[in-house]
Amino acid sequence: DRCSTSPVQASSRRAAGLFEDSRSSPRTKRPAAYEWTAGSELTGYGAARRPSRVLADERARQVSEPLEESFILPPPDLVASRRASPRFAGKLSPLGEGSKKLPQALIIGVKKGGTRALLEFLRVHPDIRAVGAEPHFFDRNYENGLEWYSFLRMILV
Ligand SMILES: Nc1ncnc2c1ncn2[C@@H]1O[C@H](COP(=O)(O)OS(=O)(=O)O)[C@@H](OP(=O)(O)O)[C@H]1O
């Protein structure tokens, strides 16, 4: 919500990379993220603080390291409410319990643009899980990289 035109465009490119990563390689998503990140011209808040080349190299090192699987537990509210749909067939997500995964969808918008309202509408759907609070990855936590991002208990659509 603090982005001007240029960072918003950068965010859109980044989101597209994450989408493709999740769909094309659900188990080994990091190599795809590595290629995407390393080949991208990074602009926006993170790049404004450090040179984009340095930032890209740091990202490449982070995402090329092997990831631990199955360490993030489902949110307690989901367990308590038993909102998981029959599609999940006894699991709490299509990925199995405790999977760590980047989101398959991002909501990006200006302040007071209705993003919170959209999130709440989507959250009603039993096949959609979402972060509890807005993570502000692109405008406040971008420098923490994808590792930080995937540590959130993220969205499983
Ligand atoms: N579909 C639709 N139609 C009309 N108005 C809508 C709609 N969706 C959201 N809103 C109103 O837009 C205001 C900002 O919404 P959000 O708080 O969800 O936006 S955001 O989280 O800051 O992006 C907020 O208004 P205020 O309550 O006056 O702040 C929402 O009620």
PDB file of N, CA, C and O in Angstrom, residues 70-84 88 90-101 128-132 151-156:
ATOM      1  N   SER A  70       7.773 -30.250   5.731  1.00  0.00           N
ATOM      2  CA  SER A  70       6.835 -30.671   6.765  1.00  0.00           C
ATOM      3  C   SER A  70       7.197 -30.171   8.160  1.00  0.00           C
ATOM      4  O   SER A  70       7.397 -30.942   9.080  1.00  0.00           O
ATOM      5  N   PHE A  71       7.328 -28.887   8.299  1.00  0.00           N
ATOM      6  CA  PHE A  71       7.552 -28.400   9.651  1.00  0.00           C
ATOM      7  C   PHE A  71       6.569 -27.327  10.063  1.00  0.00           C
ATOM      8  O   PHE A  71       6.549 -26.914  11.200  1.00  0.00           O
ATOM      9  N   ILE A  72       5.760 -26.851   9.119  1.00  0.00           N
ATOM     10  CA  ILE A  72       4.778 -25.843   9.492  1.00  0.00           C
ATOM     11  C   ILE A  72       3.440 -26.523   9.739  1.00  0.00           C
ATOM     12  O   ILE A  72       2.914 -27.196   8.879  1.00  0.00           O
ATOM     13  N   LEU A  73       2.936 -26.340  10.912  1.00  0.00           N
ATOM     14  CA  LEU A  73       1.665 -26.955  11.268  1.00  0.00           C
ATOM     15  C   LEU A  73       0.514 -26.066  10.819  1.00  0.00           C
ATOM     16  O   LEU A  73       0.677 -24.860  10.673  1.00  0.00           O
ATOM     17  N   PRO A  74      -0.659 -26.638  10.604  1.00  0.00           N
ATOM     18  CA  PRO A  74      -1.802 -25.820  10.213  1.00  0.00           C
ATOM     19  C   PRO A  74      -2.202 -24.887  11.342  1.00  0.00           C
ATOM     20  O   PRO A  74      -1.984 -25.201  12.513  1.00  0.00           O
ATOM     21  N   PRO A  75      -2.773 -23.749  11.006  1.00  0.00           N
ATOM     22  CA  PRO A  75      -3.198 -22.808  12.035  1.00  0.00           C
ATOM     23  C   PRO A  75      -4.207 -23.450  12.972  1.00  0.00           C
ATOM     24  O   PRO A  75      -5.073 -24.198  12.528  1.00  0.00           O
ATOM     25  N   PRO A  76      -4.105 -23.175  14.260  1.00  0.00           N
ATOM     26  CA  PRO A  76      -5.012 -23.772  15.231  1.00  0.00           C
ATOM     27  C   PRO A  76      -6.481 -23.504  14.934  1.00  0.00           C
ATOM     28  O   PRO A  76      -7.329 -24.354  15.182  1.00  0.00           O
ATOM     29  N   ASP A  77      -6.763 -22.317  14.398  1.00  0.00           N
ATOM     30  CA  ASP A  77      -8.175 -22.007  14.146  1.00  0.00           C
ATOM     31  C   ASP A  77      -8.748 -22.923  13.066  1.00  0.00           C
ATOM     32  O   ASP A  77      -9.915 -23.296  13.103  1.00  0.00           O
ATOM     33  N   LEU A  78      -7.906 -23.330  12.118  1.00  0.00           N
ATOM     34  CA  LEU A  78      -8.395 -24.236  11.077  1.00  0.00           C
ATOM     35  C   LEU A  78      -8.665 -25.615  11.668  1.00  0.00           C
ATOM     36  O   LEU A  78      -9.665 -26.259  11.360  1.00  0.00           O
ATOM     37  N   VAL A  79      -7.781 -26.043  12.528  1.00  0.00           N
ATOM     38  CA  VAL A  79      -7.971 -27.347  13.160  1.00  0.00           C
ATOM     39  C   VAL A  79      -9.247 -27.327  13.990  1.00  0.00           C
ATOM     40  O   VAL A  79     -10.072 -28.238  13.935  1.00  0.00           O
ATOM     41  N   ALA A  80      -9.408 -26.265  14.768  1.00  0.00           N
ATOM     42  CA  ALA A  80     -10.539 -26.191  15.679  1.00  0.00           C
ATOM     43  C   ALA A  80     -11.864 -26.131  14.932  1.00  0.00           C
ATOM     44  O   ALA A  80     -12.846 -26.761  15.315  1.00  0.00           O
ATOM     45  N   SER A  81     -11.887 -25.382  13.863  1.00  0.00           N
ATOM     46  CA  SER A  81     -13.153 -25.194  13.171  1.00  0.00           C
ATOM     47  C   SER A  81     -13.469 -26.331  12.204  1.00  0.00           C
ATOM     48  O   SER A  81     -14.578 -26.451  11.716  1.00  0.00           O
ATOM     49  N   ARG A  82     -12.475 -27.161  11.899  1.00  0.00           N
ATOM     50  CA  ARG A  82     -12.656 -28.274  10.952  1.00  0.00           C
ATOM     51  C   ARG A  82     -13.238 -27.769   9.640  1.00  0.00           C
ATOM     52  O   ARG A  82     -14.156 -28.346   9.080  1.00  0.00           O
ATOM     53  N   ARG A  83     -12.660 -26.695   9.166  1.00  0.00           N
ATOM     54  CA  ARG A  83     -13.187 -26.091   7.939  1.00  0.00           C
ATOM     55  C   ARG A  83     -12.684 -26.801   6.683  1.00  0.00           C
ATOM     56  O   ARG A  83     -13.150 -26.529   5.599  1.00  0.00           O
ATOM     57  N   ALA A  84     -11.726 -27.677   6.810  1.00  0.00           N
ATOM     58  CA  ALA A  84     -11.170 -28.318   5.613  1.00  0.00           C
ATOM     59  C   ALA A  84     -12.266 -29.048   4.854  1.00  0.00           C
ATOM     60  O   ALA A  84     -13.082 -29.754   5.426  1.00  0.00           O
ATOM     61  N   PHE A  88      -9.944 -32.311   0.666  1.00  0.00           N
ATOM     62  CA  PHE A  88      -8.675 -32.584   1.320  1.00  0.00           C
ATOM     63  C   PHE A  88      -8.612 -34.000   1.876  1.00  0.00           C
ATOM     64  O   PHE A  88      -7.563 -34.446   2.312  1.00  0.00           O
ATOM     65  N   GLY A  90      -9.357 -35.768   4.565  1.00  0.00           N
ATOM     66  CA  GLY A  90      -8.751 -36.087   5.850  1.00  0.00           C
ATOM     67  C   GLY A  90      -7.473 -35.332   6.140  1.00  0.00           C
ATOM     68  O   GLY A  90      -6.960 -35.349   7.244  1.00  0.00           O
ATOM     69  N   LYS A  91      -6.934 -34.651   5.132  1.00  0.00           N
ATOM     70  CA  LYS A  91      -5.750 -33.842   5.360  1.00  0.00           C
ATOM     71  C   LYS A  91      -6.187 -32.403   5.559  1.00  0.00           C
ATOM     72  O   LYS A  91      -7.289 -32.017   5.211  1.00  0.00           O
ATOM     73  N   LEU A  92      -5.292 -31.608   6.055  1.00  0.00           N
ATOM     74  CA  LEU A  92      -5.622 -30.210   6.261  1.00  0.00           C
ATOM     75  C   LEU A  92      -5.215 -29.355   5.076  1.00  0.00           C
ATOM     76  O   LEU A  92      -5.480 -28.185   5.037  1.00  0.00           O
ATOM     77  N   SER A  93      -4.561 -29.969   4.124  1.00  0.00           N
ATOM     78  CA  SER A  93      -4.249 -29.242   2.909  1.00  0.00           C
ATOM     79  C   SER A  93      -3.950 -30.250   1.814  1.00  0.00           C
ATOM     80  O   SER A  93      -3.652 -31.407   2.095  1.00  0.00           O
ATOM     81  N   PRO A  94      -3.990 -29.824   0.551  1.00  0.00           N
ATOM     82  CA  PRO A  94      -3.644 -30.741  -0.546  1.00  0.00           C
ATOM     83  C   PRO A  94      -2.194 -31.193  -0.470  1.00  0.00           C
ATOM     84  O   PRO A  94      -1.806 -32.158  -1.107  1.00  0.00           O
ATOM     85  N   LEU A  95      -1.399 -30.492   0.286  1.00  0.00           N
ATOM     86  CA  LEU A  95       0.017 -30.832   0.378  1.00  0.00           C
ATOM     87  C   LEU A  95       0.307 -31.759   1.536  1.00  0.00           C
ATOM     88  O   LEU A  95       1.435 -32.187   1.725  1.00  0.00           O
ATOM     89  N   GLY A  96      -0.707 -32.076   2.299  1.00  0.00           N
ATOM     90  CA  GLY A  96      -0.478 -32.874   3.493  1.00  0.00           C
ATOM     91  C   GLY A  96      -0.260 -31.970   4.681  1.00  0.00           C
ATOM     92  O   GLY A  96       0.001 -30.784   4.547  1.00  0.00           O
ATOM     93  N   GLU A  97      -0.367 -32.543   5.848  1.00  0.00           N
ATOM     94  CA  GLU A  97      -0.212 -31.728   7.052  1.00  0.00           C
ATOM     95  C   GLU A  97       1.224 -31.258   7.189  1.00  0.00           C
ATOM     96  O   GLU A  97       2.166 -31.982   6.917  1.00  0.00           O
ATOM     97  N   GLY A  98       1.369 -30.050   7.642  1.00  0.00           N
ATOM     98  CA  GLY A  98       2.680 -29.541   7.955  1.00  0.00           C
ATOM     99  C   GLY A  98       3.548 -29.197   6.771  1.00  0.00           C
ATOM    100  O   GLY A  98       4.754 -29.158   6.898  1.00  0.00           O
ATOM    101  N   SER A  99       2.987 -28.972   5.615  1.00  0.00           N
ATOM    102  CA  SER A  99       3.815 -28.613   4.469  1.00  0.00           C
ATOM    103  C   SER A  99       4.169 -27.138   4.479  1.00  0.00           C
ATOM    104  O   SER A  99       3.381 -26.303   4.901  1.00  0.00           O
ATOM    105  N   LYS A 100       5.334 -26.854   3.980  1.00  0.00           N
ATOM    106  CA  LYS A 100       5.770 -25.466   3.841  1.00  0.00           C
ATOM    107  C   LYS A 100       5.687 -25.099   2.373  1.00  0.00           C
ATOM    108  O   LYS A 100       6.296 -25.744   1.532  1.00  0.00           O
ATOM    109  N   LYS A 101       4.956 -24.073   2.055  1.00  0.00           N
ATOM    110  CA  LYS A 101       4.727 -23.765   0.654  1.00  0.00           C
ATOM    111  C   LYS A 101       4.498 -22.285   0.470  1.00  0.00           C
ATOM    112  O   LYS A 101       3.874 -21.636   1.292  1.00  0.00           O
ATOM    113  N   ILE A 128      -9.702 -22.572   0.793  1.00  0.00           N
ATOM    114  CA  ILE A 128      -8.707 -21.496   0.796  1.00  0.00           C
ATOM    115  C   ILE A 128      -8.226 -21.240   2.217  1.00  0.00           C
ATOM    116  O   ILE A 128      -9.020 -21.080   3.135  1.00  0.00           O
ATOM    117  N   ARG A 129      -6.913 -21.255   2.339  1.00  0.00           N
ATOM    118  CA  ARG A 129      -6.305 -20.872   3.606  1.00  0.00           C
ATOM    119  C   ARG A 129      -5.471 -19.621   3.366  1.00  0.00           C
ATOM    120  O   ARG A 129      -4.827 -19.487   2.340  1.00  0.00           O
ATOM    121  N   ALA A 130      -5.486 -18.754   4.341  1.00  0.00           N
ATOM    122  CA  ALA A 130      -4.783 -17.492   4.159  1.00  0.00           C
ATOM    123  C   ALA A 130      -4.067 -17.114   5.445  1.00  0.00           C
ATOM    124  O   ALA A 130      -4.403 -17.586   6.533  1.00  0.00           O
ATOM    125  N   VAL A 131      -3.080 -16.267   5.295  1.00  0.00           N
ATOM    126  CA  VAL A 131      -2.391 -15.747   6.468  1.00  0.00           C
ATOM    127  C   VAL A 131      -3.382 -14.960   7.316  1.00  0.00           C
ATOM    128  O   VAL A 131      -4.339 -14.386   6.813  1.00  0.00           O
ATOM    129  N   GLY A 132      -3.118 -14.935   8.606  1.00  0.00           N
ATOM    130  CA  GLY A 132      -4.013 -14.204   9.495  1.00  0.00           C
ATOM    131  C   GLY A 132      -3.878 -12.707   9.323  1.00  0.00           C
ATOM    132  O   GLY A 132      -4.860 -11.992   9.184  1.00  0.00           O
ATOM    133  N   PHE A 151       8.301 -18.979   5.587  1.00  0.00           N
ATOM    134  CA  PHE A 151       8.152 -19.340   6.988  1.00  0.00           C
ATOM    135  C   PHE A 151       6.768 -18.970   7.508  1.00  0.00           C
ATOM    136  O   PHE A 151       6.323 -19.456   8.533  1.00  0.00           O
ATOM    137  N   LEU A 152       6.112 -18.086   6.824  1.00  0.00           N
ATOM    138  CA  LEU A 152       4.744 -17.780   7.221  1.00  0.00           C
ATOM    139  C   LEU A 152       3.873 -18.997   6.981  1.00  0.00           C
ATOM    140  O   LEU A 152       4.134 -19.793   6.097  1.00  0.00           O
ATOM    141  N   ARG A 153       2.834 -19.115   7.743  1.00  0.00           N
ATOM    142  CA  ARG A 153       1.904 -20.215   7.496  1.00  0.00           C
ATOM    143  C   ARG A 153       1.000 -19.790   6.354  1.00  0.00           C
ATOM    144  O   ARG A 153      -0.040 -19.181   6.542  1.00  0.00           O
ATOM    145  N   MET A 154       1.464 -20.158   5.191  1.00  0.00           N
ATOM    146  CA  MET A 154       0.922 -19.524   4.008  1.00  0.00           C
ATOM    147  C   MET A 154      -0.298 -20.199   3.420  1.00  0.00           C
ATOM    148  O   MET A 154      -0.769 -21.215   3.876  1.00  0.00           O
ATOM    149  N   ILE A 155      -0.713 -19.616   2.346  1.00  0.00           N
ATOM    150  CA  ILE A 155      -1.978 -19.932   1.722  1.00  0.00           C
ATOM    151  C   ILE A 155      -1.919 -21.242   0.951  1.00  0.00           C
ATOM    152  O   ILE A 155      -1.012 -21.460   0.175  1.00  0.00           O
ATOM    153  N   LEU A 156      -2.843 -22.086   1.170  1.00  0.00           N
ATOM    154  CA  LEU A 156      -2.964 -23.316   0.402  1.00  0.00           C
ATOM    155  C   LEU A 156      -4.324 -23.298  -0.259  1.00  0.00           C
ATOM    156  O   LEU A 156      -5.341 -23.466   0.390  1.00  0.00           O
TER     157      LEU A 156
END
